[in-house]
mmCIF file of C-alpha atoms in Angstrom:
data_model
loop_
_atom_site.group_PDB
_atom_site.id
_atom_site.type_symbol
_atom_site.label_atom_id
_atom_site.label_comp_id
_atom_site.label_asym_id
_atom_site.label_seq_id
_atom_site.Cartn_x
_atom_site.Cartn_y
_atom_site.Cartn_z
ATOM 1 C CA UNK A 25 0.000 0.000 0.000
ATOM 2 C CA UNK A 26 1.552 3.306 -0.841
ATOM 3 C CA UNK A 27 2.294 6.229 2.021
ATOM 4 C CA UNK A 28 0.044 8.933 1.568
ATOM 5 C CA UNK A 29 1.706 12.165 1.198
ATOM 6 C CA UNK A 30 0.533 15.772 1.413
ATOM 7 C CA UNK A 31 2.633 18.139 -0.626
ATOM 8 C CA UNK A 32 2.724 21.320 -0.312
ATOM 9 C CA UNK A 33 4.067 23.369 -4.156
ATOM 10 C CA UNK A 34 5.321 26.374 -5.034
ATOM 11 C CA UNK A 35 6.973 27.317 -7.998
ATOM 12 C CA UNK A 36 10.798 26.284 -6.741
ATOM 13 C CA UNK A 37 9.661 24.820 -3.609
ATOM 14 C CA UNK A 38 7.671 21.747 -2.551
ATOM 15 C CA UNK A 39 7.086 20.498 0.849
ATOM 16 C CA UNK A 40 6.324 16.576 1.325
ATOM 17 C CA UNK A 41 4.430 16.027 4.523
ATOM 18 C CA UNK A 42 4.542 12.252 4.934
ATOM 19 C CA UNK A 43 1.125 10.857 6.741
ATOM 20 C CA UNK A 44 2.575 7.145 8.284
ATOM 21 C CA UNK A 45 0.655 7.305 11.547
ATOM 22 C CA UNK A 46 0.271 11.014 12.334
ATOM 23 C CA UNK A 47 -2.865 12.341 13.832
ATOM 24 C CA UNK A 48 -4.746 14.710 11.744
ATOM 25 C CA UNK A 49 -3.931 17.165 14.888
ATOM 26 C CA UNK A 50 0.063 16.359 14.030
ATOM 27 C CA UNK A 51 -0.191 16.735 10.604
ATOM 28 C CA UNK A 52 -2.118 20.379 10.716
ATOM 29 C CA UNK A 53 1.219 21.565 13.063
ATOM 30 C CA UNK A 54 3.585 20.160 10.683
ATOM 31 C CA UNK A 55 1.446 22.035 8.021
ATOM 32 C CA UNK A 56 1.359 25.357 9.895
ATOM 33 C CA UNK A 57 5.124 24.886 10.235
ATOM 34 C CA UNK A 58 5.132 24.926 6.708
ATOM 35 C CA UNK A 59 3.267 27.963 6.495
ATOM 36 C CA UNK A 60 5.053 29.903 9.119
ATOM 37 C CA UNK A 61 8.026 29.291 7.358
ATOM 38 C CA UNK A 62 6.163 30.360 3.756
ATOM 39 C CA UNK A 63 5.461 34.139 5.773
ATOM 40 C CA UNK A 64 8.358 34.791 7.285
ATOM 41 C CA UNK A 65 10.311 34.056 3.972
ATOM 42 C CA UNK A 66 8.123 36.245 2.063
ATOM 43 C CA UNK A 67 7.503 38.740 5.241
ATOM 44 C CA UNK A 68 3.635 38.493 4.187
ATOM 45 C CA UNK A 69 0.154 36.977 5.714
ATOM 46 C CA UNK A 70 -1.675 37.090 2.746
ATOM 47 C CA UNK A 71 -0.980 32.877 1.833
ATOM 48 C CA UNK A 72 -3.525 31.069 -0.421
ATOM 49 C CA UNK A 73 -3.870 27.353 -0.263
ATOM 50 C CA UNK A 74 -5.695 25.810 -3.006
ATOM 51 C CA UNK A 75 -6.244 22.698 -4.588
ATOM 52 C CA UNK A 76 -5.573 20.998 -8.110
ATOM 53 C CA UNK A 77 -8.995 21.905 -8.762
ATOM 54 C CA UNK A 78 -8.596 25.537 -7.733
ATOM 55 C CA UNK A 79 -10.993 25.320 -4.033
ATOM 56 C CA UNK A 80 -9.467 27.392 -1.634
ATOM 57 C CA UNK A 81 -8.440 25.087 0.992
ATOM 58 C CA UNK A 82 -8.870 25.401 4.730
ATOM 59 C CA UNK A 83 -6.193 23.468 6.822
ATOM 60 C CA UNK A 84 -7.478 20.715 7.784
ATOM 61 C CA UNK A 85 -9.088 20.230 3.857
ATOM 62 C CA UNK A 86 -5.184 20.437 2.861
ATOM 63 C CA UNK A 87 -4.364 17.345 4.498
ATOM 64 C CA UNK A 88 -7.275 15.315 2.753
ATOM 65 C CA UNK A 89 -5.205 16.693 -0.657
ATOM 66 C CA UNK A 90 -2.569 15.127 -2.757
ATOM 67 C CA UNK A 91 -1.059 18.321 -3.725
ATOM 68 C CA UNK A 92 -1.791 21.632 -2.359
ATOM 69 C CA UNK A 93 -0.577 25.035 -4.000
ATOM 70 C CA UNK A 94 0.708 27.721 -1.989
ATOM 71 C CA UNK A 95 0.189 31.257 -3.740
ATOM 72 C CA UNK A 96 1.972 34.249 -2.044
ATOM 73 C CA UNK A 97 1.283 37.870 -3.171
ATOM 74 C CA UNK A 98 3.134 39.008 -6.358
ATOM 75 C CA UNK A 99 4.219 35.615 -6.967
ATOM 76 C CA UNK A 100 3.413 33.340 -9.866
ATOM 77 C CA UNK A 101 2.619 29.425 -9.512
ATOM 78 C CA UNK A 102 2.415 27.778 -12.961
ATOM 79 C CA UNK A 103 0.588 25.074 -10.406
ATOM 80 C CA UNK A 104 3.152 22.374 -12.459
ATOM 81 C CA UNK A 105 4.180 18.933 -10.519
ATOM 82 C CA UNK A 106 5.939 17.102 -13.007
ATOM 83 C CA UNK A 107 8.887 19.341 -12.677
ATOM 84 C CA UNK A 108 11.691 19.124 -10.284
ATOM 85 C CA UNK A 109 11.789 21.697 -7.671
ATOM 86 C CA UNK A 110 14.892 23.543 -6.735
ATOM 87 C CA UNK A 111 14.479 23.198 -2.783
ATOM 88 C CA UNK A 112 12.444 20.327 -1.666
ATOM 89 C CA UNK A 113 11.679 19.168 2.190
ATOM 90 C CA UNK A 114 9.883 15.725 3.436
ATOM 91 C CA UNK A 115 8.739 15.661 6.874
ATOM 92 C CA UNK A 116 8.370 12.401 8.127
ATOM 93 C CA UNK A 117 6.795 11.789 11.589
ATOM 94 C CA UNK A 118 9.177 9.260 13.663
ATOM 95 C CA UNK A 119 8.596 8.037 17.348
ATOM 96 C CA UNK A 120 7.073 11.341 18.455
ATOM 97 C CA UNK A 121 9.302 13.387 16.283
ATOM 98 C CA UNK A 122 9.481 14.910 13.093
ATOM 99 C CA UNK A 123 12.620 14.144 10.726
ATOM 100 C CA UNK A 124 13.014 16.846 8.354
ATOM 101 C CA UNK A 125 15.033 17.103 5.462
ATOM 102 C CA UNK A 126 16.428 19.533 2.835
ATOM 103 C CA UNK A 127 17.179 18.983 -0.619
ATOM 104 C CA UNK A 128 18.647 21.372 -3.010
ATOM 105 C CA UNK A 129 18.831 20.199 -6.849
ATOM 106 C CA UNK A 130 17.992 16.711 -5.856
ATOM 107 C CA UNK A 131 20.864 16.415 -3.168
ATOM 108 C CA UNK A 132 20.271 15.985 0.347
ATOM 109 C CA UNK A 133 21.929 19.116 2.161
ATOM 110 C CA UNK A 134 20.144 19.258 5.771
ATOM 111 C CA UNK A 135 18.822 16.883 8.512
ATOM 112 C CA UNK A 136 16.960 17.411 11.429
ATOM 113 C CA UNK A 137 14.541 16.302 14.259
ATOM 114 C CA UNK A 138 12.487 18.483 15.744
ATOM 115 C CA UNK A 139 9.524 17.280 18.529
ATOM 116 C CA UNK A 140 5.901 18.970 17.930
ATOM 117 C CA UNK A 141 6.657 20.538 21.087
ATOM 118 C CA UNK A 142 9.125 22.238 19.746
ATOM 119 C CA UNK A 143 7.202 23.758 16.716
ATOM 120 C CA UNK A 144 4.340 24.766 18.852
ATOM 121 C CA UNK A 145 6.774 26.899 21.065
ATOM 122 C CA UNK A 146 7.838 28.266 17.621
ATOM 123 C CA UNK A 147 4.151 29.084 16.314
ATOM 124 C CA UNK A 148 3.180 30.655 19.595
ATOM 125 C CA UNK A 149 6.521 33.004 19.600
ATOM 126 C CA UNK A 150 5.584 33.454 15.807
ATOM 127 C CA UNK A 151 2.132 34.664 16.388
ATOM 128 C CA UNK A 152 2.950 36.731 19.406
ATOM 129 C CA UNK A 153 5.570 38.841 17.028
ATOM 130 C CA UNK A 154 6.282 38.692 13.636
ATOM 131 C CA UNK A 155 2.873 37.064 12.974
ATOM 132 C CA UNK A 156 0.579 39.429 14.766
ATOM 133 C CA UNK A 157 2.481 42.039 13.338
ATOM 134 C CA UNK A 158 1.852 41.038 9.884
ATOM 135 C CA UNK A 159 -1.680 40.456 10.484
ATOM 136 C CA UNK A 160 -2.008 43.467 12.284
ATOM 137 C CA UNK A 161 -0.107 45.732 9.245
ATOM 138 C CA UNK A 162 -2.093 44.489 5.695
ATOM 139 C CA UNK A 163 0.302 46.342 3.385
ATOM 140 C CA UNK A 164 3.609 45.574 5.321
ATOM 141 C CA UNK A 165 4.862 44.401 2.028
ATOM 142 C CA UNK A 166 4.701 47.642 0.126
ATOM 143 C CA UNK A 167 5.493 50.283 3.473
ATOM 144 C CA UNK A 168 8.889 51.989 3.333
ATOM 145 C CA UNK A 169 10.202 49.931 6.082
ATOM 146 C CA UNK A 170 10.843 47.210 3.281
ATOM 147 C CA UNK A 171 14.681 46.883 2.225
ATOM 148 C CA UNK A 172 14.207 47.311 -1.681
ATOM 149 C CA UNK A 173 14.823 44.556 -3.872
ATOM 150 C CA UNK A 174 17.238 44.941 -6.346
ATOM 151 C CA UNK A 175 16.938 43.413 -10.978
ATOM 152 C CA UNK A 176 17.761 39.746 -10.921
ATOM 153 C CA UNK A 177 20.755 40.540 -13.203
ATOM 154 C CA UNK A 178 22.343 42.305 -10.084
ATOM 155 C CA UNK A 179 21.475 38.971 -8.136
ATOM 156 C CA UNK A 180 23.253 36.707 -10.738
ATOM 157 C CA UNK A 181 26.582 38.780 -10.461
ATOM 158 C CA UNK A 182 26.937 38.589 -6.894
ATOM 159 C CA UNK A 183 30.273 40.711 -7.253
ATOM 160 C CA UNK A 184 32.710 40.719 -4.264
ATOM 161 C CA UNK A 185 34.344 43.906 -3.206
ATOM 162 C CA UNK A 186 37.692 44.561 -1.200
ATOM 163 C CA UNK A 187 37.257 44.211 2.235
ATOM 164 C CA UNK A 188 38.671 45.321 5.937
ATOM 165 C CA UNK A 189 39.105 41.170 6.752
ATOM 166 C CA UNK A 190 36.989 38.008 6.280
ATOM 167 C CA UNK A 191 33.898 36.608 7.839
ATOM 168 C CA UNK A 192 35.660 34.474 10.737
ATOM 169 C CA UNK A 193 37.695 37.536 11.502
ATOM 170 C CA UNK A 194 34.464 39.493 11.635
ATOM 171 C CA UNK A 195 32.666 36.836 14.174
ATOM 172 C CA UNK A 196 35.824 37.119 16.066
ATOM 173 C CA UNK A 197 35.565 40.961 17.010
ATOM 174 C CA UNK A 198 34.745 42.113 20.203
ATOM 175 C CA UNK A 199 31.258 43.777 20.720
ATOM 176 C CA UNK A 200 31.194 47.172 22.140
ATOM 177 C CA UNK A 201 28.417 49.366 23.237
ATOM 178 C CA UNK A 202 26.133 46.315 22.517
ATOM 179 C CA UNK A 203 22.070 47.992 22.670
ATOM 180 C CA UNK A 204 19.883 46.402 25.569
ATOM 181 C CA UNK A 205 17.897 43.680 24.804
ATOM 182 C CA UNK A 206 14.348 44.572 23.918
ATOM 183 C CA UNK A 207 11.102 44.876 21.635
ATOM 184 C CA UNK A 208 11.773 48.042 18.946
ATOM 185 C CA UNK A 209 9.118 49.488 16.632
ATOM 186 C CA UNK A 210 9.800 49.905 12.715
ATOM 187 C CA UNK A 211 10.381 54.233 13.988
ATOM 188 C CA UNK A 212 13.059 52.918 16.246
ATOM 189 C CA UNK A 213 15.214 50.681 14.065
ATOM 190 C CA UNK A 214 14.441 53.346 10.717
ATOM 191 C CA UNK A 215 16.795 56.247 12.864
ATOM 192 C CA UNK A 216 19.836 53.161 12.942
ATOM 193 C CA UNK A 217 20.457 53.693 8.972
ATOM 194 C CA UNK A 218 24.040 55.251 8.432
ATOM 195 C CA UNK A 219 27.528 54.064 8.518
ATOM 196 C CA UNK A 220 28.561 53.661 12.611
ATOM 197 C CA UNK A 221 25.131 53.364 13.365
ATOM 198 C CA UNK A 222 23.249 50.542 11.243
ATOM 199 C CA UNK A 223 20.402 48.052 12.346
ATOM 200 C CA UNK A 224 18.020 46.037 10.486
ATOM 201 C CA UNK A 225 15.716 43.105 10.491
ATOM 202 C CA UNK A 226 15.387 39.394 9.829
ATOM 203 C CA UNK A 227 13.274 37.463 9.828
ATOM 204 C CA UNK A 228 11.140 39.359 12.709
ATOM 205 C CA UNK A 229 14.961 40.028 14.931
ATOM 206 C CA UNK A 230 16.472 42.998 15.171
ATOM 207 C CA UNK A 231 20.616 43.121 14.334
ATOM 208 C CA UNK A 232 23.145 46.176 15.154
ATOM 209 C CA UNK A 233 25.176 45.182 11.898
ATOM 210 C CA UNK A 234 27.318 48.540 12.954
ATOM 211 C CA UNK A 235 30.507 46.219 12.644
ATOM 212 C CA UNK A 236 29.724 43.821 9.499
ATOM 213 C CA UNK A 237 29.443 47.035 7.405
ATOM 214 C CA UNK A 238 33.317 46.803 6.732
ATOM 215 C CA UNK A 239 33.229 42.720 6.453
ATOM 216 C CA UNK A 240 30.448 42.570 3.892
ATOM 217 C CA UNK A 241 31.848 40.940 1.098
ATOM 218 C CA UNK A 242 29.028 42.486 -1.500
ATOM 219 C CA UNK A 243 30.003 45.871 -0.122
ATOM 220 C CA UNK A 244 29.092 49.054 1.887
ATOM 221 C CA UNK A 245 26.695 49.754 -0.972
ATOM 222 C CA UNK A 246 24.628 46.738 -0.961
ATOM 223 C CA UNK A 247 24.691 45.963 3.098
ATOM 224 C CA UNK A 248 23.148 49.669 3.536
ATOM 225 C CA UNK A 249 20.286 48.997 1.575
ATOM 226 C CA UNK A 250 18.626 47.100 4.532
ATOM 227 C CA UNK A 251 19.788 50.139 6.884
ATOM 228 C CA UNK A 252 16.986 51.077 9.254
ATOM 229 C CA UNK A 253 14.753 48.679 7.313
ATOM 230 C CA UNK A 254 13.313 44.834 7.333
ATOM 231 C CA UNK A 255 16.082 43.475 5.247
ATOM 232 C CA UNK A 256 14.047 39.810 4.852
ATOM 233 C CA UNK A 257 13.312 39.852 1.328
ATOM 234 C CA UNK A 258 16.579 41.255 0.598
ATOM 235 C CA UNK A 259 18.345 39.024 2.421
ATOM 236 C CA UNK A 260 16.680 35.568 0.765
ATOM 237 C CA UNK A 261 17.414 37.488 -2.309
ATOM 238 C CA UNK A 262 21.389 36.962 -2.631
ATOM 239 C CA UNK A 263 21.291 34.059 0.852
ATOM 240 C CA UNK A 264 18.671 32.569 0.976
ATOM 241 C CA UNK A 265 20.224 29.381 1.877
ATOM 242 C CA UNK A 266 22.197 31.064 4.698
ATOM 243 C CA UNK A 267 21.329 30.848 8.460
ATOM 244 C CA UNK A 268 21.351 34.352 9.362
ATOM 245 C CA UNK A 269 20.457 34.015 13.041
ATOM 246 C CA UNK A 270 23.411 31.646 13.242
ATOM 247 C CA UNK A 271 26.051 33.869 11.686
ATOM 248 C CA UNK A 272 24.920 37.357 13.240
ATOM 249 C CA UNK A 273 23.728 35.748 17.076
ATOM 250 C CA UNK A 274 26.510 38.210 18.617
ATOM 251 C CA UNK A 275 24.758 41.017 17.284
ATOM 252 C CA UNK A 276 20.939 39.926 17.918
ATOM 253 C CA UNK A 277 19.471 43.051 19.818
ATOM 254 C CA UNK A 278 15.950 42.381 19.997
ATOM 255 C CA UNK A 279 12.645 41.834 18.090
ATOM 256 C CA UNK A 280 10.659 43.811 16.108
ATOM 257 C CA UNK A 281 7.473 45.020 18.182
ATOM 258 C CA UNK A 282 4.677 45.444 16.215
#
């Protein structure tokens, strides 16, 4: 008998939510894991979920679904499954665990386990911040507070510049002056926007990136573009495959407060 599986398709994306013996309860978390993931990528609320027959789906309808296509503002899905995705992720539930896995091009580049504890904790820090704020600002998306992003020729040249030392010489530098740790509104982080003084956002957490601004290997230019401003989009633009929290952690200040 074959596994059912739920998938979840985008474009360049598709997420393969393996049933085995999940709950229906288990299986709507992984999903809303999915879809937390989908919004703070995109920095938006406004997700459609539909299926192959074009019904807007509710979540627990999307697990009853083969395939289930995710449409995100501004973005197109050609809604095709015979393709190969670029990024694809399986989430298999496992003795009271999820195993998750990345694959990029058809190779396997991440592993993980993560308990539905775990994600719930995640949602409910989700909803209380970045989420609410989303939901509670409808054109987010289009406000100022957006980094800009910049013609996918730019993207594709991904030119270095000359810079003051490298990235492990950059993690290494003491942190001065370091900002208390707190909630900041978008007015608070948009006065941080010139050289010696420079915060953005990520993903919902607020950086000082004061000190990376002579380490950035695509330059002053580019790094100031997310200067005082939500720098998500811009970010996933060039690194999308980089853990940001991971590489910046010395210089996480806070989260945005909505």
């Amino acid at each position: 008998m074959e596994e059912k599986i739920t998938s979840i398709v985008t474009d360049d994306r598709i997420d393969e939510i393996l049933h085995l013996n999940a709950t229906k309860e288990e299986l709507i978390i992984i999903l809303n894991y999915i879809i937390m993931d989908y919004k703070k990528f995109s920095m938006t609320d406004k997700i459609l979920l539909q299926s192959q027959k074009l019904q807007k789906l509710a979540l627990e309808e999307c697990i009853e679904n083969h395939y289930v296509f995710l449409f995100l503002p501004g973005v197109k899905n050609s809604m095709d499954i015979k393709s190969q995705k670029e990024v694809r992720y399986t989430y298999e539930p496992k003795d009271g665990k999820i195993l998750k896995e990345k694959y990029r091009n058809g190779r396997k580049t991440e592993s993980t386990e993560v308990t539905y504890e775990q994600i719930n904790k995640m949602l409910g820090s989700f909803n209380q911040s970045t989420g609410a704020f989303l939901q509670s600002k409808p054109n987010f998306a289009e406000s100022r507070f957006i980094a800009p992003l910049l013609p996918q020729e730019e993207v594709s040249k991904r030119e270095k510049v000359q810079v003051k030392g490298g990235q492990m010489q950059f993690v290494q530098q003491p942190r001065k002056n370091k900002p208390a740790f707190k909630n900041y509104t978008a007015e608070e982080i948009s006065k941080h926007n010139k050289p010696g003084d420079v915060w953005t956002v990520l993903n919902g957490k607020v950086y000082d990136i004061s000190l990376y601004v002579d380490y950035h290997p695509g330059g002053v230019e580019k790094l100031m573009l997310g200067a005082g401003k939500d720098c998500t989009k811009l970010f996933n633009q060039f690194h999308s495959w980089v853990n940001g929290h991971a590489f910046l952690e010395q210089d996480y200040i806070g989260n945005l407060k909505y």
